[in-house]
Coordinates of C-alpha atoms in Angstrom, one line a residue:
M115 CA 78.8 61.7 167.7
R116 CA 81.8 61.0 165.7
R117 CA 84.3 64.1 164.6
L118 CA 86.2 64.5 161.5
T119 CA 89.7 62.7 161.1
P120 CA 92.8 63.8 160.2
V121 CA 92.8 61.0 156.9
L122 CA 89.5 62.4 155.9
V123 CA 91.2 66.8 156.4
L124 CA 94.5 65.5 154.7
L125 CA 92.2 64.0 151.3
R126 CA 89.5 67.0 151.1
A127 CA 92.9 69.2 151.0
A128 CA 94.1 67.0 148.3
G129 CA 91.4 67.3 146.5
L130 CA 90.7 70.8 146.8
A131 CA 94.2 71.1 145.8
A132 CA 93.8 69.4 142.4
L133 CA 90.4 71.2 141.5
L134 CA 92.2 74.5 142.1
L135 CA 94.8 74.1 140.1
L136 CA 93.1 72.7 137.3
F137 CA 90.8 75.6 137.2
W138 CA 93.8 78.0 137.5
N139 CA 95.7 75.5 134.8
P140 CA 99.5 77.0 135.5
T141 CA 101.3 76.7 132.4
T142 CA 105.6 75.3 131.7
A143 CA 107.5 75.9 129.2
R144 CA 110.2 73.8 127.7
E145 CA 113.0 73.2 124.6
I146 CA 112.0 70.5 122.3
P147 CA 113.9 69.8 119.3
G148 CA 113.3 71.1 115.5
G149 CA 112.7 68.8 114.3
D150 CA 115.1 65.8 111.9
R151 CA 113.8 67.1 108.1
P152 CA 116.0 69.1 106.7
L153 CA 115.3 71.6 104.3
V154 CA 118.1 73.0 102.3
L155 CA 118.6 75.7 100.0
L156 CA 120.3 75.3 96.6
D157 CA 123.1 78.8 94.5
A158 CA 121.5 78.0 91.4
S159 CA 123.4 81.7 90.2
L160 CA 125.6 81.5 88.1
S161 CA 128.4 81.3 89.1
M162 CA 127.4 77.4 89.8
T163 CA 127.4 76.8 86.6
G164 CA 129.6 73.4 85.4
A165 CA 131.2 71.4 87.9
P166 CA 130.7 73.4 91.0
W167 CA 126.3 72.9 89.7
R168 CA 127.0 68.9 89.2
A169 CA 128.6 69.1 92.9
A170 CA 126.2 71.2 94.7
L171 CA 122.8 68.7 93.1
D172 CA 124.3 65.8 94.2
T173 CA 124.9 67.2 98.2
A174 CA 121.9 68.6 98.2
Q175 CA 120.3 65.8 97.0
A176 CA 121.9 63.4 100.1
I177 CA 121.3 65.1 102.5
A178 CA 117.6 65.4 101.4
R179 CA 116.9 62.1 101.0
A180 CA 118.8 60.9 104.2
G181 CA 117.0 62.8 105.9
H182 CA 113.6 62.8 103.9
G183 CA 114.0 66.5 103.4
L184 CA 112.9 69.0 100.6
I185 CA 115.4 71.8 98.3
W186 CA 114.6 75.4 97.5
R187 CA 116.9 76.5 94.8
F188 CA 117.8 80.9 95.4
G189 CA 119.8 83.3 92.9
D190 CA 118.1 86.5 91.9
R191 CA 113.9 84.9 93.3
V192 CA 113.4 82.3 95.3
A193 CA 111.9 79.2 93.8
A194 CA 111.5 74.6 94.6
F195 CA 113.9 72.0 93.2
D196 CA 114.6 71.2 90.1
T197 CA 117.8 69.8 88.5
A198 CA 117.6 72.8 85.0
P199 CA 121.3 74.5 84.9
P200 CA 121.0 77.8 87.2
G201 CA 119.8 80.4 85.4
D202 CA 119.6 83.2 88.5
G203 CA 122.0 86.2 87.6
A204 CA 122.5 87.2 91.2
S205 CA 123.2 85.2 94.7
R206 CA 121.0 86.5 97.6
L207 CA 120.5 84.1 100.2
G208 CA 118.1 86.2 102.2
P209 CA 114.8 86.2 100.7
A210 CA 115.4 82.4 101.4
L211 CA 116.7 82.6 104.7
D212 CA 113.0 84.1 105.6
A213 CA 111.7 82.6 103.8
A214 CA 112.7 79.6 105.5
A215 CA 112.9 81.3 109.2
A216 CA 109.4 79.3 110.3
R217 CA 110.4 75.9 109.4
G218 CA 111.7 73.9 113.1
G219 CA 114.0 71.3 111.3
P220 CA 117.8 71.7 110.0
L221 CA 118.9 74.0 107.5
V222 CA 121.5 73.2 105.2
V223 CA 122.9 75.9 102.7
V224 CA 124.6 74.8 99.5
T225 CA 127.0 77.1 97.4
D226 CA 130.3 78.2 96.4
G227 CA 130.6 81.4 98.7
A228 CA 130.1 84.4 96.2
L229 CA 126.6 86.2 97.8
S230 CA 125.2 90.2 97.7
D231 CA 123.7 89.9 100.6
T232 CA 126.0 89.2 103.0
A233 CA 125.9 92.1 105.2
D234 CA 122.7 91.8 105.6
L235 CA 121.4 88.8 106.6
P236 CA 120.3 88.3 109.5
A237 CA 122.4 87.1 112.8
D238 CA 120.8 84.6 114.3
L239 CA 119.1 83.0 111.2
R240 CA 122.4 83.4 109.9
A241 CA 124.1 81.5 112.5
R242 CA 121.3 78.8 112.4
A243 CA 122.5 77.4 108.8
R244 CA 125.2 74.7 108.5
V245 CA 127.4 76.1 105.1
I246 CA 129.2 74.3 102.5
V247 CA 131.1 76.0 100.7
L248 CA 132.2 74.2 97.5
P249 CA 135.4 75.2 96.2
R250 CA 135.7 77.6 92.9
S251 CA 137.7 77.6 90.9
A252 CA 140.6 80.4 90.6
S253 CA 141.5 82.7 87.2
F254 CA 142.7 85.6 86.1
D255 CA 139.4 87.4 84.4
A256 CA 138.9 90.6 82.6
F257 CA 136.3 92.4 82.1
V258 CA 134.3 95.4 80.9
A259 CA 131.8 96.6 84.5
S260 CA 129.6 98.9 82.2
V261 CA 128.8 101.0 80.1
S262 CA 127.1 104.3 80.0
G263 CA 126.1 107.2 77.8
P264 CA 123.1 109.4 77.0
R265 CA 120.0 107.0 75.8
R266 CA 119.1 109.9 73.4
L267 CA 121.3 111.5 70.3
M268 CA 121.2 113.5 67.5
A269 CA 122.4 112.8 64.0
G270 CA 126.0 115.1 64.0
D271 CA 126.4 114.3 67.9
T272 CA 129.6 113.4 68.8
L273 CA 128.8 109.8 71.7
V274 CA 131.1 109.7 74.5
L275 CA 130.8 106.4 76.6
R276 CA 132.3 105.5 79.7
V277 CA 133.5 102.5 80.1
T278 CA 134.2 100.7 83.3
L279 CA 137.4 98.2 82.9
G280 CA 138.3 95.4 85.3
T281 CA 140.7 92.6 86.3
A282 CA 140.8 89.6 89.2
G283 CA 142.7 86.4 90.2
K284 CA 145.8 85.9 89.7
R285 CA 147.6 87.2 85.7
E286 CA 150.1 84.0 85.3
R287 CA 153.3 84.9 84.7
G288 CA 154.6 86.1 80.8
A289 CA 151.2 86.7 80.1
G290 CA 151.6 90.3 79.6
K291 CA 151.3 93.8 79.4
G292 CA 148.1 94.7 80.8
T293 CA 146.8 95.8 77.4
A294 CA 143.7 95.0 75.5
V295 CA 141.2 96.8 72.4
L296 CA 137.8 98.0 73.6
A297 CA 136.2 98.1 70.2
V298 CA 132.7 99.1 69.6
S299 CA 129.9 97.8 67.0
S300 CA 126.6 97.8 66.0
G301 CA 125.1 95.2 64.3
G302 CA 128.2 93.3 63.3
R303 CA 130.4 96.5 62.1
R304 CA 132.1 97.7 63.8
L305 CA 132.4 101.6 64.7
A306 CA 135.2 102.5 66.9
S307 CA 138.5 101.1 68.4
Q308 CA 141.1 102.1 70.8
Q309 CA 143.6 100.1 72.8
V310 CA 143.4 100.6 76.6
S311 CA 145.7 99.9 79.6
L312 CA 143.8 97.4 82.3
P313 CA 145.3 98.0 85.8
D314 CA 146.3 95.2 87.8
S315 CA 143.4 94.8 89.7
G316 CA 140.1 96.3 90.5
T317 CA 138.7 99.4 87.6
I318 CA 139.8 101.7 86.5
T319 CA 137.1 104.2 83.8
T320 CA 137.8 105.2 80.5
G321 CA 136.1 107.1 77.3
I322 CA 135.9 106.5 73.7
T323 CA 134.3 108.2 71.3
L324 CA 132.3 107.9 68.0
P325 CA 132.6 110.7 66.1
P326 CA 129.2 111.9 63.7
S327 CA 129.6 109.5 60.6
R328 CA 130.2 106.2 62.9
L329 CA 127.2 107.0 64.4
P330 CA 124.5 103.7 64.2
P331 CA 121.8 105.5 61.6
P332 CA 118.8 106.7 62.7
G333 CA 116.3 104.9 64.8
W334 CA 116.8 102.4 67.7
S335 CA 120.5 100.6 68.0
A336 CA 122.4 98.3 70.0
L337 CA 126.1 99.2 70.9
E338 CA 128.1 96.2 72.0
V339 CA 131.1 97.1 73.6
R340 CA 133.7 94.5 74.0
L341 CA 137.1 94.2 76.0
S342 CA 139.9 91.4 73.3
H343 CA 143.6 90.6 72.2
V344 CA 143.2 90.1 76.8
P345 CA 146.3 88.0 77.3
G346 CA 145.9 85.2 80.1
D347 CA 141.7 85.8 79.9
A348 CA 139.8 82.2 81.2
E349 CA 136.5 84.4 81.3
P350 CA 135.2 85.9 77.5
R351 CA 131.3 86.2 79.1
D352 CA 132.2 89.1 80.5
D353 CA 134.3 90.8 77.8
A354 CA 131.3 93.2 76.4
R355 CA 128.9 95.1 77.9
W356 CA 125.1 97.1 75.4
L357 CA 124.4 100.4 75.3
V358 CA 120.6 101.1 73.9
V359 CA 120.4 103.9 72.2
E360 CA 118.1 106.0 69.8
V361 CA 119.5 108.4 67.3
S362 CA 116.9 110.8 65.4
A363 CA 117.6 113.2 62.8
Q364 CA 116.2 116.7 64.6
P365 CA 115.7 116.7 68.2
A366 CA 111.4 116.8 70.2
A367 CA 112.3 118.4 72.7
V368 CA 114.9 121.3 73.2
V369 CA 115.9 123.6 75.9
L370 CA 117.4 126.8 76.2
G371 CA 119.2 128.3 78.9
S372 CA 120.2 131.7 79.1
P373 CA 122.4 132.0 81.5
P374 CA 122.8 129.1 82.1
D375 CA 122.1 127.9 85.6
W376 CA 120.9 124.1 87.8
E377 CA 117.3 125.1 86.7
S378 CA 118.4 124.0 82.8
R379 CA 120.0 121.8 83.3
F380 CA 117.6 119.3 86.3
L381 CA 115.6 120.3 83.5
A382 CA 116.9 119.0 80.2
R383 CA 118.0 115.9 81.7
V384 CA 114.5 114.7 83.7
L385 CA 112.5 116.0 80.6
G386 CA 114.6 113.5 78.2
D387 CA 114.5 110.7 80.8
V388 CA 109.8 111.3 81.6
A389 CA 108.9 112.5 77.8
R390 CA 111.1 109.7 76.4
V391 CA 112.5 112.1 73.2
P392 CA 115.4 113.1 71.5
L393 CA 116.3 116.2 72.9
K394 CA 119.3 119.1 73.0
L395 CA 120.2 121.3 76.1
Y396 CA 121.5 125.0 74.4
V397 CA 123.4 127.5 76.6
E398 CA 123.5 130.6 76.2
T399 CA 127.2 131.8 77.9
E400 CA 127.3 134.8 76.9
P401 CA 125.3 137.3 74.5
G402 CA 124.8 135.6 71.3
R403 CA 126.8 133.1 71.9
W404 CA 125.1 129.3 71.9
R405 CA 127.5 126.3 73.0
D406 CA 125.8 122.5 73.7
G407 CA 125.0 122.0 77.2
A408 CA 126.9 118.6 76.9
T409 CA 129.9 118.7 75.4
L410 CA 130.0 122.8 75.5
S411 CA 130.9 122.8 72.4
P412 CA 129.6 126.9 70.7
V413 CA 127.2 126.3 68.6
S414 CA 125.4 128.7 66.0
A415 CA 122.4 130.9 66.4
V416 CA 121.4 130.0 63.3
E417 CA 122.0 125.8 64.3
V418 CA 119.5 126.6 67.6
A419 CA 116.7 128.7 65.8
R420 CA 116.1 125.6 63.0
A421 CA 116.0 123.2 66.1
T422 CA 113.6 124.9 68.1
A423 CA 111.7 125.9 65.0
G424 CA 111.1 121.6 64.4
A425 CA 111.1 120.7 67.7
R426 CA 107.7 119.7 68.8
L427 CA 108.2 121.1 72.4
V428 CA 110.3 124.0 73.4
A429 CA 111.4 124.5 77.5
L430 CA 113.0 128.4 78.6
V431 CA 115.0 129.3 81.4
G432 CA 115.5 132.9 81.5
G433 CA 114.4 135.8 80.9
P434 CA 111.2 135.5 77.9
A435 CA 113.4 138.4 76.4
R436 CA 116.4 136.4 75.9
F437 CA 113.9 134.2 73.2
A438 CA 112.0 136.6 71.1
A439 CA 114.2 135.8 68.5
F440 CA 113.1 132.5 67.9
R441 CA 110.3 131.1 66.2
M442 CA 108.4 128.1 67.6
S443 CA 106.1 126.1 66.3
G444 CA 104.9 123.7 69.4
G445 CA 104.5 123.8 73.4
V446 CA 106.4 126.1 74.9
L447 CA 107.8 125.2 78.7
S448 CA 108.7 129.0 80.5
F449 CA 110.7 129.5 83.2
V450 CA 110.6 133.3 83.8
A451 CA 110.9 133.7 87.5
E452 CA 115.2 134.8 88.8
G453 CA 116.2 134.8 91.6
G454 CA 118.3 132.4 94.1
G455 CA 121.1 133.3 92.8
G456 CA 120.2 133.9 88.6
G457 CA 119.4 137.6 89.3
G458 CA 116.7 140.1 91.1
G459 CA 114.8 140.9 87.6
G460 CA 111.0 141.3 88.5
S461 CA 111.3 138.0 91.4
R462 CA 110.7 138.7 94.7
E463 CA 113.1 136.4 96.5
G464 CA 112.2 134.2 100.0
D465 CA 111.9 130.5 100.7
W466 CA 108.0 130.2 99.0
Y467 CA 106.4 126.2 99.7
A468 CA 104.5 125.0 97.0
D469 CA 100.3 124.8 97.9
P470 CA 98.4 121.4 97.0
P471 CA 97.6 121.6 93.3
S472 CA 93.7 123.8 92.3
P473 CA 91.7 121.8 89.9
S474 CA 93.6 121.4 86.3
P475 CA 94.0 119.0 83.7
L476 CA 97.3 117.9 85.7
T477 CA 95.9 117.3 89.0
G478 CA 95.8 113.7 88.4
A479 CA 99.1 113.5 87.3
L480 CA 100.2 115.2 90.6
A481 CA 97.9 113.0 92.9
G482 CA 100.2 111.4 95.5
I483 CA 102.5 113.6 95.8
I484 CA 103.2 115.3 99.4
W485 CA 103.5 119.0 98.9
D486 CA 104.4 119.3 102.9
S487 CA 107.6 117.8 102.5
L488 CA 109.0 119.8 99.1
P489 CA 112.3 122.3 99.5
P490 CA 111.0 126.1 99.0
L491 CA 111.1 128.1 95.8
A492 CA 114.1 130.2 95.3
A493 CA 112.0 133.3 93.8
V494 CA 108.2 133.8 92.5
A495 CA 107.6 136.5 89.6
D496 CA 104.4 138.0 89.3
L497 CA 102.8 137.2 86.1
P498 CA 100.4 139.6 84.3
P499 CA 96.6 139.0 84.1
D500 CA 95.6 136.9 81.6
S501 CA 91.8 135.4 82.4
T502 CA 92.6 132.3 79.6
A503 CA 95.5 130.4 81.9
V504 CA 94.9 127.6 84.0
P505 CA 96.8 128.1 87.4
V506 CA 98.3 124.7 88.5
I507 CA 100.6 125.3 91.7
A508 CA 100.5 128.5 93.9
A509 CA 103.2 129.1 96.6
R510 CA 103.5 130.9 99.8
L511 CA 106.0 133.3 101.4
A512 CA 107.1 131.1 104.4
R513 CA 104.0 129.4 104.3
R514 CA 101.8 133.0 105.3
G515 CA 100.1 135.3 102.8
A516 CA 98.3 134.9 100.4
P517 CA 99.2 132.1 97.7
R518 CA 100.1 133.4 94.9
P519 CA 100.4 131.1 90.7
V520 CA 104.1 129.6 90.1
V521 CA 102.9 126.6 87.1
V522 CA 99.6 128.3 84.9
L523 CA 98.3 126.2 81.7
S524 CA 97.3 128.4 77.9
E525 CA 96.0 127.1 75.0
S526 CA 96.0 129.5 71.5
P527 CA 95.3 128.8 68.4
G528 CA 99.3 128.7 67.9
G529 CA 99.4 126.2 70.4
R530 CA 99.6 125.2 74.1
R531 CA 102.2 127.0 76.9
A532 CA 103.2 126.5 80.4
T533 CA 105.0 129.0 82.2
V534 CA 106.4 128.2 85.5
A535 CA 107.1 131.7 87.8
A536 CA 109.8 130.4 90.1
A537 CA 112.8 129.8 90.5
G538 CA 114.7 127.7 92.5
L539 CA 112.5 124.6 91.7
W540 CA 115.5 122.0 90.6
R541 CA 115.4 122.0 94.3
W542 CA 113.0 119.2 94.2
A543 CA 114.9 117.2 92.2
F544 CA 118.8 117.8 93.8
R545 CA 117.0 115.9 97.3
G546 CA 116.5 113.3 96.2
G547 CA 113.9 110.4 97.3
A548 CA 110.4 111.7 97.1
S549 CA 111.1 115.3 96.5
E550 CA 112.9 113.8 93.1
Q551 CA 109.8 112.1 92.0
A552 CA 107.9 115.1 92.8
Y553 CA 109.9 117.0 89.6
R554 CA 109.7 114.1 88.2
S555 CA 106.0 114.4 87.7
L556 CA 105.7 117.8 87.2
V557 CA 108.0 117.5 84.5
A558 CA 105.8 114.9 82.7
A559 CA 102.8 116.2 83.6
L560 CA 103.8 119.6 81.6
A561 CA 105.0 117.9 79.2
D562 CA 102.6 116.0 78.5
F563 CA 100.1 118.8 78.2
L564 CA 102.4 120.1 76.2
L565 CA 102.4 117.4 73.8
G566 CA 98.4 116.7 73.4
E567 CA 97.9 114.0 71.3
R568 CA 101.3 113.1 70.5
G569 CA 101.7 113.1 74.0
A570 CA 105.2 113.3 76.7
R571 CA 105.1 109.7 75.9
G572 CA 105.5 109.4 72.7
G573 CA 102.4 107.0 72.1
A574 CA 103.5 103.5 73.4
R575 CA 101.6 102.3 77.1
V576 CA 104.3 101.1 78.4
V577 CA 108.0 101.5 78.0
P578 CA 110.7 100.0 79.0
V579 CA 112.2 101.0 82.3
T580 CA 116.2 98.2 81.5
Y581 CA 116.8 98.2 78.5
E582 CA 120.3 96.7 78.5
T583 CA 120.2 93.9 82.0
P584 CA 122.9 91.2 82.5
N585 CA 122.3 87.5 81.9
G586 CA 119.8 85.3 84.2
L587 CA 117.9 89.1 85.7
P588 CA 114.9 89.9 84.0
L589 CA 113.6 92.9 81.9
R590 CA 111.5 95.2 84.4
W591 CA 108.5 97.5 82.2
R592 CA 106.0 99.6 83.7
W593 CA 102.9 100.8 82.2
N594 CA 102.8 104.3 81.0
G595 CA 99.0 104.9 79.0
R596 CA 96.7 106.4 81.0
G597 CA 94.0 104.9 83.3
A598 CA 94.4 101.3 84.6
A599 CA 97.5 99.2 83.5
E600 CA 96.3 96.5 81.1
D601 CA 97.9 93.0 79.6
V602 CA 99.6 94.0 76.5
A603 CA 100.8 91.3 74.0
I604 CA 104.3 92.0 72.7
T605 CA 106.5 90.9 69.4
L606 CA 109.7 90.1 70.7
T607 CA 112.3 88.7 67.5
D608 CA 115.9 88.1 67.5
G609 CA 119.0 86.4 64.6
R610 CA 117.0 83.4 66.1
G611 CA 113.5 84.1 65.2
E612 CA 110.3 85.4 67.1
R613 CA 108.8 84.7 69.6
S614 CA 105.6 86.4 71.4
D615 CA 105.0 86.9 75.0
T616 CA 102.2 88.8 77.5
L617 CA 103.0 91.3 80.3
R618 CA 100.4 91.9 82.5
F619 CA 101.0 94.3 85.3
D620 CA 100.6 94.5 88.8
A621 CA 99.1 96.5 91.1
G622 CA 102.0 99.1 90.7
G623 CA 102.5 98.7 87.1
Q624 CA 105.5 96.7 86.8
T625 CA 106.0 93.5 85.0
E626 CA 108.8 91.3 84.4
L627 CA 110.4 88.9 81.2
R628 CA 112.8 86.6 81.9
L629 CA 114.5 85.8 78.4
P630 CA 117.3 84.4 76.9
P631 CA 121.3 86.3 75.8
G632 CA 120.2 88.3 73.0
V633 CA 119.1 91.5 70.8
Y634 CA 115.4 91.9 70.6
R635 CA 113.5 94.4 68.6
Y636 CA 109.6 93.8 70.3
A637 CA 106.8 96.0 69.6
L638 CA 103.8 95.7 71.0
R639 CA 100.8 94.9 69.6
G640 CA 98.0 98.1 70.4
S641 CA 99.9 100.0 71.9
G642 CA 102.6 101.6 68.9
G643 CA 105.4 101.1 71.2
Q644 CA 108.4 99.6 69.6
G645 CA 112.3 99.7 70.5
V646 CA 115.7 97.4 70.9
V647 CA 116.4 95.9 74.7
V648 CA 119.2 93.5 74.8
V649 CA 120.0 90.5 77.9
E650 CA 123.2 90.1 77.3
E651 CA 125.7 88.0 78.4
Y652 CA 127.2 89.4 80.9
S653 CA 126.7 88.6 84.4
D654 CA 128.4 89.5 87.9
E655 CA 127.9 85.5 88.5
W656 CA 130.7 84.8 86.4
R657 CA 133.2 87.0 87.7
P658 CA 136.0 85.6 90.2
A659 CA 134.8 86.3 94.0
T660 CA 135.7 85.6 97.1
P661 CA 133.1 83.7 99.3
A662 CA 131.7 85.8 101.2
L663 CA 130.8 83.2 103.7
R664 CA 132.4 80.5 105.4
A665 CA 131.6 77.2 105.8
Q666 CA 129.6 76.3 109.4
P667 CA 128.8 73.7 111.4
G668 CA 125.2 76.1 112.2
V669 CA 123.5 74.8 115.3
S670 CA 120.3 73.2 116.1
V671 CA 117.3 74.7 116.7
A672 CA 115.3 73.8 119.3
R673 CA 111.3 75.2 119.9
L674 CA 109.5 76.2 123.0
Q675 CA 106.8 74.2 124.4
S676 CA 103.9 74.8 126.0
T677 CA 101.9 72.3 128.3
G678 CA 99.3 73.4 131.1
L679 CA 98.1 71.9 133.8
R680 CA 95.3 70.3 132.5
D681 CA 97.1 68.7 129.8
R682 CA 97.9 66.5 132.3
W683 CA 96.2 63.5 132.8
W684 CA 97.5 62.1 136.6
L685 CA 96.2 65.7 138.2
F686 CA 92.4 64.5 136.8
V687 CA 92.9 61.2 138.9
V688 CA 94.4 62.6 142.4
A689 CA 91.3 64.4 142.0
I690 CA 89.1 61.9 141.6
A691 CA 91.4 59.9 143.9
A692 CA 91.0 62.4 147.0
F693 CA 87.4 62.6 146.9
A694 CA 86.3 59.0 145.7
A695 CA 88.8 57.8 149.2
E696 CA 87.4 60.8 151.5
W697 CA 83.6 59.5 151.2
A698 CA 84.5 55.2 151.1
W699 CA 86.4 57.1 154.5
R700 CA 83.1 58.4 155.3
R701 CA 80.5 55.4 154.2
R702 CA 83.0 52.8 156.6
H703 CA 82.7 55.6 159.5
G704 CA 79.5 55.8 159.0
L705 CA 79.9 59.9 158.7
P706 CA 77.5 61.7 156.3

């Protein structure tokens, strides 16, 4: 009887071991180079204009041509490559690095180093890229950094503008003292000017006042604030900023505060913003003595009564008896509660938390508010029984007990009225974030209801979010009508001619429109909206800046490649050879 030999055992073991490894299929990983096709990120912001752009374009094309790679432009946005001059008003590298993160090839950044988001760049992506920083000429520059002031004015108001001025770079010797002339003009007509002192470096804020006699005519106007007569200023394109204002003969909304408190201040600021109408705030600092809420200048009771009688919307903050002498022909918003520092009155103080709204004409406008996250109200007043009133919002003391109405609506032949029986509603706006948006939504909904068919939006379904925007950045617009956003045709006219476009809104009711620098009067077809928007010549990119990104060689990126044993052909050969050799051995020795 023939027996198994060690050779047969060895062949059988080798074959079974190979089969076992093939069934198990363990994998191994190794690093491989990331590829040899480079991706070049080319800075296409306005700071690259001129000689830096020509040098950057040549550099990027040479690198891409040598490695058969691609070129992307970045700035305010990431775009495909073309040779058009740079036009973006910001230098943000982060989005371009994020978009390029999935590529394994070499990454090259060509820029002047003046980036606005360097601190936010991921460390690994920033270290990976090879950075080429092109030199930028250094020169002295005086600029107007910002202009702020009230958007809506009434004829007879005094306009006070807050202007931030600055200098950058080294002033040449013999350039003279750091003084300049700051002038305000509209439509080529100078309205005011004054001499200002410039800082040696950095920025300062100053004010310039326009008396009522120097205000532009009623309607929308664009005010240019320009810095001039600066010796040695090498960059004139950042010497002016713009502010769009609306001047009206009478205020469309009036807020009366007696006594003045936080409620009236927050209400006036937000109501003028969301209702988009000229608004005046008057406060009664002493019995019978009224003052302008913005300037605190004395105002006669007759002037307050005249403004109140002609306003489309009047907001009363304080006890109703204080306003009994005023005649009101429009919608009335009354804050009747006192407390939380505003006096005792008939209000019950404590932490009152608002409940979600009950069915009412404002329910749709208040959808989406997270009511559990809102700060508590300071006090709630008792409202007289009224079977015609519609409660909108109720509140509970310490979230317990029976709810008490804090916002109610009513309508009569005399007009519409909304009553807020809660003190401390301003806390929502003071906290900021989602609470501030809830406050704005409530005020906008109340104003919309009180103005009726005329609407708090003034009939415009589309409104600009930005009235002024720097060069190279888009004007932003918001859908302000009821229902889903629709495409709206817009006509824009400047000194060079007329331009037509279409505003197409995203799911959030927002859209952007990019225009060359200029002052544009716009008209929205079919929506009744019109006004003025400005694309400034100014850009932060024009100002000299120290490179925030330094040149670096970058690091080569390798990728891990996993390989299973089934992917290795030789293991199949081992298994087949082992079993074939065993079979041949058995046949030779006559084994079954």
